[in-house]
PDB file of C-alpha atoms and ligand atoms in Angstrom:
ATOM      1  CA  MET A  19      12.983   5.680  20.566  1.00 94.00           C
ATOM      2  CA  LYS A  20      16.373   3.954  20.628  1.00 95.00           C
ATOM      3  CA  LYS A  21      19.318   5.610  18.883  1.00 96.00           C
ATOM      4  CA  ILE A  22      22.270   3.928  17.182  1.00 97.00           C
ATOM      5  CA  GLN A  23      24.376   4.726  20.269  1.00 97.00           C
ATOM      6  CA  ASP A  24      21.911   2.743  22.417  1.00 98.00           C
ATOM      7  CA  PHE A  25      22.504  -0.392  20.323  1.00 98.00           C
ATOM      8  CA  GLN A  26      26.251   0.053  20.774  1.00 98.00           C
ATOM      9  CA  LYS A  27      25.746   0.455  24.517  1.00 98.00           C
ATOM     10  CA  MET A  28      23.534  -2.631  24.687  1.00 98.00           C
ATOM     11  CA  LYS A  29      26.363  -4.646  23.149  1.00 98.00           C
ATOM     12  CA  SER A  30      28.920  -3.170  25.579  1.00 98.00           C
ATOM     13  CA  ASP A  31      26.605  -3.908  28.528  1.00 98.00           C
ATOM     14  CA  GLY A  32      26.006  -7.478  27.326  1.00 97.00           C
ATOM     15  CA  GLN A  33      22.306  -6.767  26.809  1.00 98.00           C
ATOM     16  CA  LYS A  34      20.727  -8.576  23.847  1.00 98.00           C
ATOM     17  CA  ILE A  35      18.973  -6.641  21.078  1.00 98.00           C
ATOM     18  CA  SER A  36      15.634  -7.776  19.607  1.00 98.00           C
ATOM     19  CA  MET A  37      14.477  -6.786  16.142  1.00 98.00           C
ATOM     20  CA  VAL A  38      11.467  -7.836  14.071  1.00 99.00           C
ATOM     21  CA  THR A  39      10.534  -7.080  10.523  1.00 98.00           C
ATOM     22  CA  CYS A  40       7.279  -5.265   9.904  1.00 99.00           C
ATOM     23  CA  TYR A  41       5.553  -4.024   6.759  1.00 99.00           C
ATOM     24  CA  ASP A  42       2.097  -2.620   7.509  1.00 99.00           C
ATOM     25  CA  TYR A  43       0.419  -0.031   9.714  1.00 99.00           C
ATOM     26  CA  VAL A  44      -1.680  -2.206  12.054  1.00 98.00           C
ATOM     27  CA  SER A  45       1.151  -4.658  12.733  1.00 98.00           C
ATOM     28  CA  ALA A  46       3.423  -1.681  13.363  1.00 99.00           C
ATOM     29  CA  THR A  47       1.063  -0.392  16.069  1.00 99.00           C
ATOM     30  CA  ILE A  48       1.508  -3.768  17.810  1.00 98.00           C
ATOM     31  CA  ALA A  49       5.310  -3.643  17.406  1.00 98.00           C
ATOM     32  CA  ASN A  50       5.209  -0.111  18.797  1.00 98.00           C
ATOM     33  CA  HIS A  51       3.325  -1.381  21.860  1.00 98.00           C
ATOM     34  CA  SER A  52       5.851  -4.232  22.365  1.00 98.00           C
ATOM     35  CA  ASN A  53       9.305  -4.253  23.936  1.00 98.00           C
ATOM     36  CA  VAL A  54      11.214  -5.049  20.731  1.00 98.00           C
ATOM     37  CA  ASP A  55      14.183  -2.746  20.304  1.00 98.00           C
ATOM     38  CA  ALA A  56      14.046  -2.099  16.573  1.00 98.00           C
ATOM     39  CA  VAL A  57      11.896  -2.652  13.524  1.00 98.00           C
ATOM     40  CA  LEU A  58      13.227  -3.585  10.109  1.00 99.00           C
ATOM     41  CA  VAL A  59      11.172  -2.975   7.005  1.00 99.00           C
ATOM     42  CA  GLY A  60      12.893  -5.773   5.144  1.00 98.00           C
ATOM     43  CA  ASP A  61      12.824  -6.394   1.430  1.00 98.00           C
ATOM     44  CA  SER A  62      11.374  -9.755   2.526  1.00 98.00           C
ATOM     45  CA  ALA A  63       8.181  -7.696   2.012  1.00 98.00           C
ATOM     46  CA  ALA A  64       8.369  -8.853  -1.607  1.00 98.00           C
ATOM     47  CA  MET A  65       7.924 -12.444  -0.409  1.00 98.00           C
ATOM     48  CA  VAL A  66       5.749 -12.311   2.700  1.00 98.00           C
ATOM     49  CA  MET A  67       3.540  -9.384   1.681  1.00 98.00           C
ATOM     50  CA  HIS A  68       3.474  -9.719  -2.097  1.00 98.00           C
ATOM     51  CA  GLY A  69       3.991 -13.455  -2.673  1.00 98.00           C
ATOM     52  CA  PHE A  70       7.100 -13.307  -4.855  1.00 98.00           C
ATOM     53  CA  ASP A  71       9.609 -16.182  -4.711  1.00 97.00           C
ATOM     54  CA  THR A  72      12.618 -13.981  -3.921  1.00 97.00           C
ATOM     55  CA  THR A  73      13.403 -10.484  -2.624  1.00 98.00           C
ATOM     56  CA  ILE A  74      14.564  -9.463  -6.090  1.00 98.00           C
ATOM     57  CA  ASN A  75      11.073  -8.148  -6.799  1.00 98.00           C
ATOM     58  CA  ALA A  76      11.232  -5.544  -4.038  1.00 98.00           C
ATOM     59  CA  SER A  77      11.379  -2.079  -5.593  1.00 98.00           C
ATOM     60  CA  LEU A  78      12.131   1.318  -4.103  1.00 98.00           C
ATOM     61  CA  ASP A  79       8.491   2.370  -4.462  1.00 98.00           C
ATOM     62  CA  MET A  80       7.344  -0.820  -2.734  1.00 98.00           C
ATOM     63  CA  MET A  81       9.813  -0.298   0.120  1.00 98.00           C
ATOM     64  CA  ALA A  82       8.919   3.380   0.567  1.00 98.00           C
ATOM     65  CA  ILE A  83       5.205   2.535   0.860  1.00 98.00           C
ATOM     66  CA  HIS A  84       5.890  -0.096   3.554  1.00 99.00           C
ATOM     67  CA  VAL A  85       8.355   2.165   5.397  1.00 99.00           C
ATOM     68  CA  GLY A  86       5.750   4.966   5.484  1.00 98.00           C
ATOM     69  CA  ALA A  87       3.035   2.633   6.816  1.00 99.00           C
ATOM     70  CA  VAL A  88       5.308   1.216   9.525  1.00 99.00           C
ATOM     71  CA  ARG A  89       6.533   4.683  10.521  1.00 98.00           C
ATOM     72  CA  ARG A  90       2.949   5.858  11.045  1.00 98.00           C
ATOM     73  CA  GLY A  91       2.136   2.763  13.111  1.00 98.00           C
ATOM     74  CA  ALA A  92       5.362   2.630  15.130  1.00 98.00           C
ATOM     75  CA  PRO A  93       6.406   6.222  15.811  1.00 98.00           C
ATOM     76  CA  ASP A  94       8.464   5.172  18.857  1.00 98.00           C
ATOM     77  CA  LYS A  95      10.612   2.458  17.295  1.00 98.00           C
ATOM     78  CA  PHE A  96      13.993   2.822  15.604  1.00 98.00           C
ATOM     79  CA  LEU A  97      13.167   1.921  12.020  1.00 98.00           C
ATOM     80  CA  ILE A  98      15.618   0.442   9.544  1.00 99.00           C
ATOM     81  CA  ALA A  99      14.674   0.387   5.860  1.00 98.00           C
ATOM     82  CA  ASP A 100      16.131  -2.203   3.499  1.00 98.00           C
ATOM     83  CA  MET A 101      17.754  -0.975   0.300  1.00 98.00           C
ATOM     84  CA  PRO A 102      16.035  -3.062  -2.371  1.00 98.00           C
ATOM     85  CA  PHE A 103      17.732  -5.080  -5.094  1.00 98.00           C
ATOM     86  CA  LEU A 104      20.301  -3.013  -7.056  1.00 98.00           C
ATOM     87  CA  ALA A 105      19.121   0.315  -5.571  1.00 97.00           C
ATOM     88  CA  HIS A 106      22.718   1.058  -4.508  1.00 97.00           C
ATOM     89  CA  ARG A 107      24.385  -0.400  -7.613  1.00 96.00           C
ATOM     90  CA  ARG A 108      23.347   2.188 -10.186  1.00 96.00           C
ATOM     91  CA  GLY A 109      25.820   4.928  -9.356  1.00 97.00           C
ATOM     92  CA  MET A 110      26.116   7.252  -6.380  1.00 97.00           C
ATOM     93  CA  LYS A 111      23.468   9.743  -7.522  1.00 98.00           C
ATOM     94  CA  LEU A 112      20.720   7.114  -7.776  1.00 98.00           C
ATOM     95  CA  THR A 113      21.964   5.449  -4.585  1.00 98.00           C
ATOM     96  CA  MET A 114      21.628   8.712  -2.675  1.00 98.00           C
ATOM     97  CA  GLU A 115      18.176   9.325  -4.178  1.00 98.00           C
ATOM     98  CA  ALA A 116      17.123   5.884  -2.932  1.00 98.00           C
ATOM     99  CA  VAL A 117      18.517   6.615   0.550  1.00 98.00           C
ATOM    100  CA  ASP A 118      16.740   9.964   0.505  1.00 98.00           C
ATOM    101  CA  ALA A 119      13.419   8.313  -0.440  1.00 98.00           C
ATOM    102  CA  LEU A 120      13.683   5.710   2.342  1.00 98.00           C
ATOM    103  CA  LEU A 121      14.587   8.278   4.991  1.00 98.00           C
ATOM    104  CA  LYS A 122      11.863  10.686   3.848  1.00 98.00           C
ATOM    105  CA  ALA A 123       9.405   7.780   4.011  1.00 98.00           C
ATOM    106  CA  GLY A 124      10.306   7.413   7.691  1.00 98.00           C
ATOM    107  CA  GLY A 125      13.447   5.304   8.152  1.00 98.00           C
ATOM    108  CA  GLU A 126      16.137   6.283  10.635  1.00 98.00           C
ATOM    109  CA  ALA A 127      18.670   3.987   9.008  1.00 98.00           C
ATOM    110  CA  ILE A 128      19.071   1.798   5.966  1.00 98.00           C
ATOM    111  CA  LYS A 129      20.338  -1.752   5.551  1.00 98.00           C
ATOM    112  CA  ILE A 130      22.547  -2.838   2.669  1.00 98.00           C
ATOM    113  CA  GLU A 131      23.297  -6.452   1.799  1.00 98.00           C
ATOM    114  CA  GLY A 132      26.815  -7.667   1.088  1.00 97.00           C
ATOM    115  CA  GLY A 133      30.391  -6.637   1.763  1.00 97.00           C
ATOM    116  CA  GLU A 134      32.733  -6.823  -1.208  1.00 96.00           C
ATOM    117  CA  GLY A 135      31.957  -3.995  -3.608  1.00 95.00           C
ATOM    118  CA  GLN A 136      29.837  -2.051  -1.105  1.00 95.00           C
ATOM    119  CA  PHE A 137      32.451  -0.509   1.204  1.00 98.00           C
ATOM    120  CA  ASP A 138      32.854   2.829  -0.624  1.00 97.00           C
ATOM    121  CA  ILE A 139      29.116   3.169  -1.134  1.00 98.00           C
ATOM    122  CA  ILE A 140      28.481   2.513   2.554  1.00 98.00           C
ATOM    123  CA  SER A 141      31.137   4.957   3.760  1.00 98.00           C
ATOM    124  CA  HIS A 142      29.706   7.660   1.477  1.00 98.00           C
ATOM    125  CA  ILE A 143      26.204   7.099   2.901  1.00 98.00           C
ATOM    126  CA  VAL A 144      27.523   7.080   6.482  1.00 98.00           C
ATOM    127  CA  GLU A 145      29.589  10.251   5.811  1.00 98.00           C
ATOM    128  CA  SER A 146      26.350  11.807   4.549  1.00 98.00           C
ATOM    129  CA  GLY A 147      24.888  11.328   8.031  1.00 98.00           C
ATOM    130  CA  VAL A 148      22.792   8.220   7.444  1.00 98.00           C
ATOM    131  CA  PRO A 149      23.230   5.199   9.729  1.00 98.00           C
ATOM    132  CA  VAL A 150      23.828   1.990   7.776  1.00 98.00           C
ATOM    133  CA  MET A 151      23.274  -1.581   8.947  1.00 98.00           C
ATOM    134  CA  GLY A 152      25.329  -4.209   7.107  1.00 98.00           C
ATOM    135  CA  HIS A 153      24.171  -7.715   6.181  1.00 98.00           C
ATOM    136  CA  LEU A 154      26.489 -10.678   5.575  1.00 98.00           C
ATOM    137  CA  GLY A 155      26.154 -14.449   5.287  1.00 98.00           C
ATOM    138  CA  LEU A 156      23.110 -15.454   3.307  1.00 98.00           C
ATOM    139  CA  THR A 157      22.294 -12.302   1.368  1.00 98.00           C
ATOM    140  CA  PRO A 158      18.992 -13.130  -0.343  1.00 97.00           C
ATOM    141  CA  GLN A 159      19.387 -10.500  -3.082  1.00 97.00           C
ATOM    142  CA  SER A 160      22.319 -12.613  -4.375  1.00 97.00           C
ATOM    143  CA  ILE A 161      20.341 -15.843  -4.229  1.00 96.00           C
ATOM    144  CA  HIS A 162      21.113 -16.806  -7.824  1.00 97.00           C
ATOM    145  CA  GLN A 163      24.837 -16.362  -7.213  1.00 95.00           C
ATOM    146  CA  LEU A 164      24.700 -18.259  -3.898  1.00 96.00           C
ATOM    147  CA  GLY A 165      22.728 -21.086  -5.513  1.00 95.00           C
ATOM    148  CA  GLY A 166      20.046 -21.432  -2.831  1.00 94.00           C
ATOM    149  CA  TYR A 167      19.047 -20.583   0.735  1.00 94.00           C
ATOM    150  CA  LYS A 168      21.876 -22.416   2.521  1.00 96.00           C
ATOM    151  CA  VAL A 169      24.252 -21.827   5.415  1.00 98.00           C
ATOM    152  CA  GLN A 170      27.185 -19.616   4.420  1.00 98.00           C
ATOM    153  CA  GLY A 171      30.771 -19.743   5.706  1.00 98.00           C
ATOM    154  CA  ARG A 172      31.119 -23.431   6.492  1.00 97.00           C
ATOM    155  CA  GLU A 173      34.418 -23.673   4.565  1.00 97.00           C
ATOM    156  CA  ASN A 174      37.500 -22.043   6.137  1.00 98.00           C
ATOM    157  CA  SER A 175      38.157 -19.762   3.176  1.00 98.00           C
ATOM    158  CA  LYS A 176      34.557 -18.526   3.087  1.00 97.00           C
ATOM    159  CA  ALA A 177      34.566 -18.048   6.875  1.00 98.00           C
ATOM    160  CA  THR A 178      37.766 -15.977   6.700  1.00 98.00           C
ATOM    161  CA  SER A 179      36.347 -13.929   3.864  1.00 98.00           C
ATOM    162  CA  LEU A 180      33.182 -13.196   5.879  1.00 98.00           C
ATOM    163  CA  GLN A 181      35.281 -12.160   8.904  1.00 98.00           C
ATOM    164  CA  ASN A 182      37.358  -9.823   6.725  1.00 98.00           C
ATOM    165  CA  GLN A 183      34.296  -8.340   5.092  1.00 98.00           C
ATOM    166  CA  ALA A 184      32.704  -7.749   8.502  1.00 98.00           C
ATOM    167  CA  LYS A 185      35.829  -5.837   9.583  1.00 98.00           C
ATOM    168  CA  GLU A 186      35.792  -3.787   6.354  1.00 98.00           C
ATOM    169  CA  LEU A 187      32.118  -2.977   6.863  1.00 98.00           C
ATOM    170  CA  GLU A 188      32.895  -1.759  10.358  1.00 98.00           C
ATOM    171  CA  ARG A 189      35.673   0.431   8.932  1.00 98.00           C
ATOM    172  CA  ALA A 190      33.166   1.772   6.401  1.00 98.00           C
ATOM    173  CA  GLY A 191      31.043   2.916   9.352  1.00 98.00           C
ATOM    174  CA  ILE A 192      28.134   0.482   9.804  1.00 98.00           C
ATOM    175  CA  PHE A 193      26.422   0.784  13.205  1.00 98.00           C
ATOM    176  CA  ALA A 194      25.305  -2.878  13.284  1.00 98.00           C
ATOM    177  CA  LEU A 195      25.588  -6.017  11.195  1.00 98.00           C
ATOM    178  CA  VAL A 196      22.985  -8.639  10.350  1.00 99.00           C
ATOM    179  CA  LEU A 197      24.465 -12.146  10.123  1.00 98.00           C
ATOM    180  CA  GLU A 198      22.114 -14.491   8.294  1.00 98.00           C
ATOM    181  CA  LEU A 199      22.488 -18.281   8.163  1.00 98.00           C
ATOM    182  CA  VAL A 200      26.072 -18.674   9.313  1.00 98.00           C
ATOM    183  CA  PRO A 201      27.479 -21.286  11.716  1.00 98.00           C
ATOM    184  CA  SER A 202      27.174 -20.220  15.373  1.00 98.00           C
ATOM    185  CA  ARG A 203      30.943 -20.404  15.943  1.00 98.00           C
ATOM    186  CA  LEU A 204      31.650 -18.053  13.027  1.00 98.00           C
ATOM    187  CA  ALA A 205      28.910 -15.628  14.151  1.00 98.00           C
ATOM    188  CA  GLU A 206      30.471 -15.632  17.627  1.00 98.00           C
ATOM    189  CA  LYS A 207      33.945 -14.915  16.218  1.00 98.00           C
ATOM    190  CA  ILE A 208      32.655 -12.043  14.103  1.00 98.00           C
ATOM    191  CA  THR A 209      30.684 -10.657  17.047  1.00 98.00           C
ATOM    192  CA  ASP A 210      33.788 -10.787  19.267  1.00 98.00           C
ATOM    193  CA  THR A 211      36.046  -9.067  16.754  1.00 98.00           C
ATOM    194  CA  LEU A 212      33.641  -6.234  15.946  1.00 98.00           C
ATOM    195  CA  SER A 213      32.855  -3.391  18.272  1.00 97.00           C
ATOM    196  CA  VAL A 214      29.470  -2.793  16.617  1.00 98.00           C
ATOM    197  CA  PRO A 215      26.614  -5.170  17.493  1.00 98.00           C
ATOM    198  CA  THR A 216      25.652  -8.137  15.334  1.00 99.00           C
ATOM    199  CA  ILE A 217      22.034  -9.199  14.859  1.00 98.00           C
ATOM    200  CA  GLY A 218      21.624 -12.842  13.929  1.00 98.00           C
ATOM    201  CA  ILE A 219      19.031 -14.832  12.029  1.00 98.00           C
ATOM    202  CA  GLY A 220      19.976 -18.472  11.870  1.00 98.00           C
ATOM    203  CA  ALA A 221      23.367 -17.507  13.323  1.00 98.00           C
ATOM    204  CA  GLY A 222      23.142 -19.077  16.792  1.00 98.00           C
ATOM    205  CA  PRO A 223      22.960 -17.586  20.280  1.00 98.00           C
ATOM    206  CA  LYS A 224      26.217 -15.608  20.469  1.00 98.00           C
ATOM    207  CA  THR A 225      25.315 -12.619  18.295  1.00 98.00           C
ATOM    208  CA  SER A 226      24.486  -9.323  20.035  1.00 98.00           C
ATOM    209  CA  GLY A 227      20.822  -9.731  19.139  1.00 98.00           C
ATOM    210  CA  GLN A 228      18.284 -11.622  17.053  1.00 98.00           C
ATOM    211  CA  VAL A 229      15.929 -10.716  14.227  1.00 99.00           C
ATOM    212  CA  LEU A 230      12.962 -12.676  12.898  1.00 98.00           C
ATOM    213  CA  VAL A 231      10.458 -11.999  10.153  1.00 98.00           C
ATOM    214  CA  TRP A 232       7.007 -10.940  11.457  1.00 98.00           C
ATOM    215  CA  GLN A 233       5.019 -13.714   9.740  1.00 98.00           C
ATOM    216  CA  ASP A 234       7.573 -16.319  10.887  1.00 98.00           C
ATOM    217  CA  VAL A 235       7.790 -15.354  14.555  1.00 98.00           C
ATOM    218  CA  LEU A 236       3.975 -15.295  14.714  1.00 98.00           C
ATOM    219  CA  GLY A 237       3.660 -18.659  12.957  1.00 98.00           C
ATOM    220  CA  MET A 238       1.574 -17.315  10.092  1.00 97.00           C
ATOM    221  CA  ASN A 239       3.711 -18.837   7.378  1.00 94.00           C
ATOM    222  CA  ASN A 240       2.547 -22.441   7.670  1.00 93.00           C
ATOM    223  CA  GLY A 241       4.941 -24.023   5.184  1.00 92.00           C
ATOM    224  CA  PHE A 242       8.067 -22.230   6.417  1.00 95.00           C
ATOM    225  CA  ASN A 243       9.766 -24.269   9.141  1.00 96.00           C
ATOM    226  CA  PRO A 244      13.544 -23.811   9.009  1.00 97.00           C
ATOM    227  CA  LYS A 245      15.671 -25.158  11.869  1.00 97.00           C
ATOM    228  CA  PHE A 246      16.524 -21.670  13.158  1.00 98.00           C
ATOM    229  CA  LEU A 247      12.919 -20.503  13.517  1.00 98.00           C
ATOM    230  CA  ARG A 248      11.025 -20.463  16.797  1.00 98.00           C
ATOM    231  CA  LYS A 249       7.327 -19.670  16.351  1.00 98.00           C
ATOM    232  CA  TYR A 250       5.916 -17.742  19.314  1.00 98.00           C
ATOM    233  CA  LEU A 251       2.321 -18.083  18.156  1.00 98.00           C
ATOM    234  CA  ASN A 252       0.461 -20.516  15.940  1.00 98.00           C
ATOM    235  CA  GLY A 253      -0.885 -17.600  13.945  1.00 98.00           C
ATOM    236  CA  TYR A 254      -1.895 -19.733  10.976  1.00 98.00           C
ATOM    237  CA  GLU A 255      -4.226 -21.953  13.031  1.00 98.00           C
ATOM    238  CA  LEU A 256      -5.478 -19.206  15.331  1.00 98.00           C
ATOM    239  CA  ILE A 257      -6.416 -16.906  12.458  1.00 98.00           C
ATOM    240  CA  ALA A 258      -7.951 -19.713  10.389  1.00 98.00           C
ATOM    241  CA  ASN A 259      -9.995 -20.804  13.454  1.00 98.00           C
ATOM    242  CA  ALA A 260     -11.199 -17.241  14.024  1.00 98.00           C
ATOM    243  CA  LEU A 261     -12.239 -16.971  10.367  1.00 98.00           C
ATOM    244  CA  ASN A 262     -14.058 -20.305  10.598  1.00 98.00           C
ATOM    245  CA  GLN A 263     -15.865 -19.110  13.721  1.00 98.00           C
ATOM    246  CA  PHE A 264     -16.906 -15.946  11.865  1.00 98.00           C
ATOM    247  CA  ASP A 265     -18.057 -18.057   8.895  1.00 98.00           C
ATOM    248  CA  ALA A 266     -20.079 -20.340  11.174  1.00 98.00           C
ATOM    249  CA  ASP A 267     -21.669 -17.414  13.027  1.00 98.00           C
ATOM    250  CA  VAL A 268     -22.685 -15.754   9.746  1.00 98.00           C
ATOM    251  CA  LYS A 269     -24.195 -18.967   8.418  1.00 98.00           C
ATOM    252  CA  THR A 270     -26.063 -19.773  11.644  1.00 98.00           C
ATOM    253  CA  GLN A 271     -27.170 -16.129  11.903  1.00 98.00           C
ATOM    254  CA  LYS A 272     -25.416 -15.654  15.264  1.00 98.00           C
ATOM    255  CA  PHE A 273     -23.588 -12.649  13.860  1.00 98.00           C
ATOM    256  CA  PRO A 274     -24.525  -9.871  14.011  1.00 98.00           C
ATOM    257  CA  SER A 275     -26.607  -9.898  17.193  1.00 98.00           C
ATOM    258  CA  THR A 276     -29.138  -7.220  18.126  1.00 98.00           C
ATOM    259  CA  GLU A 277     -26.422  -5.558  20.259  1.00 98.00           C
ATOM    260  CA  GLU A 278     -24.201  -5.404  17.195  1.00 98.00           C
ATOM    261  CA  SER A 279     -26.934  -3.864  15.027  1.00 98.00           C
ATOM    262  CA  PHE A 280     -28.358  -0.316  14.714  1.00 98.00           C
TER     263      PHE A 280
HETATM  264  O1  LIG B  12      14.535  -8.591   4.488  1.00 89.50           O
HETATM  265  C1  LIG B  12      14.598  -9.078   5.629  1.00 89.50           C
HETATM  266  O2  LIG B  12      13.588  -9.419   6.251  1.00 89.50           O
HETATM  267  C2  LIG B  12      15.908  -9.245   6.224  1.00 89.50           C
HETATM  268  C3  LIG B  12      16.002  -9.945   7.538  1.00 89.50           C
HETATM  269  C4  LIG B  12      15.782 -11.389   7.374  1.00 89.50           C
HETATM  270  C5  LIG B  12      17.267  -9.660   8.233  1.00 89.50           C
HETATM  271  O3  LIG B  12      16.867  -8.832   5.659  1.00 89.50           O
END
């Protein structure tokens, strides 16, 4: 299993870091068998596993169940657990209970969205011995404040603010930073000014690594086709075709065969 120091070393050596999200046991066994460097149990679980419109519906209980399932399926992968909506905004005691729950469920690290307002919380968690991954740019838990899923940091003032927040997060002790939906040039600047690695999603090629959501990278989410996404499998068609083949075999009595029967 990789350690936080390995991610730092990969950045120093100019080696790119790959990360995928994962939410369930069987998929985690596949991630475990793959070469990906890290697995994120993202609060995107609320959307891709539970069908909600935003990540706001992710709860601590929901996250802990997914973290546990992924831990059991991917014992050899560094596992980052997302702090769900508001879990770290209800005072330090409840924040630490949430961190405790996610680590006991199987996470090695947690991820917290946002910069401003989170620095003290993050340094307390890091000082408590828990690795924290930051997340700037499009922070989906603030979707109603951001006014939609759009590229962040196009204006100079917003870009400068994101650069400053990235620096503050590094001072607070994050071991890596997710940059979501920011212009490539800004992601490159932030990556160059930080010593910790950046992991991009919709942030261009110059970040220290890339992350994609499981259902997106495998092409299972038919209606989701943003510019930044590359689908490495047409999962939607392949799975639907397999189900249709099963349906046809059942109806034509080709399944089960004598060999498949007792
Ligand atoms: O929840 C999630 O899946 C994420 C990634 C998109 C980085 O935060």
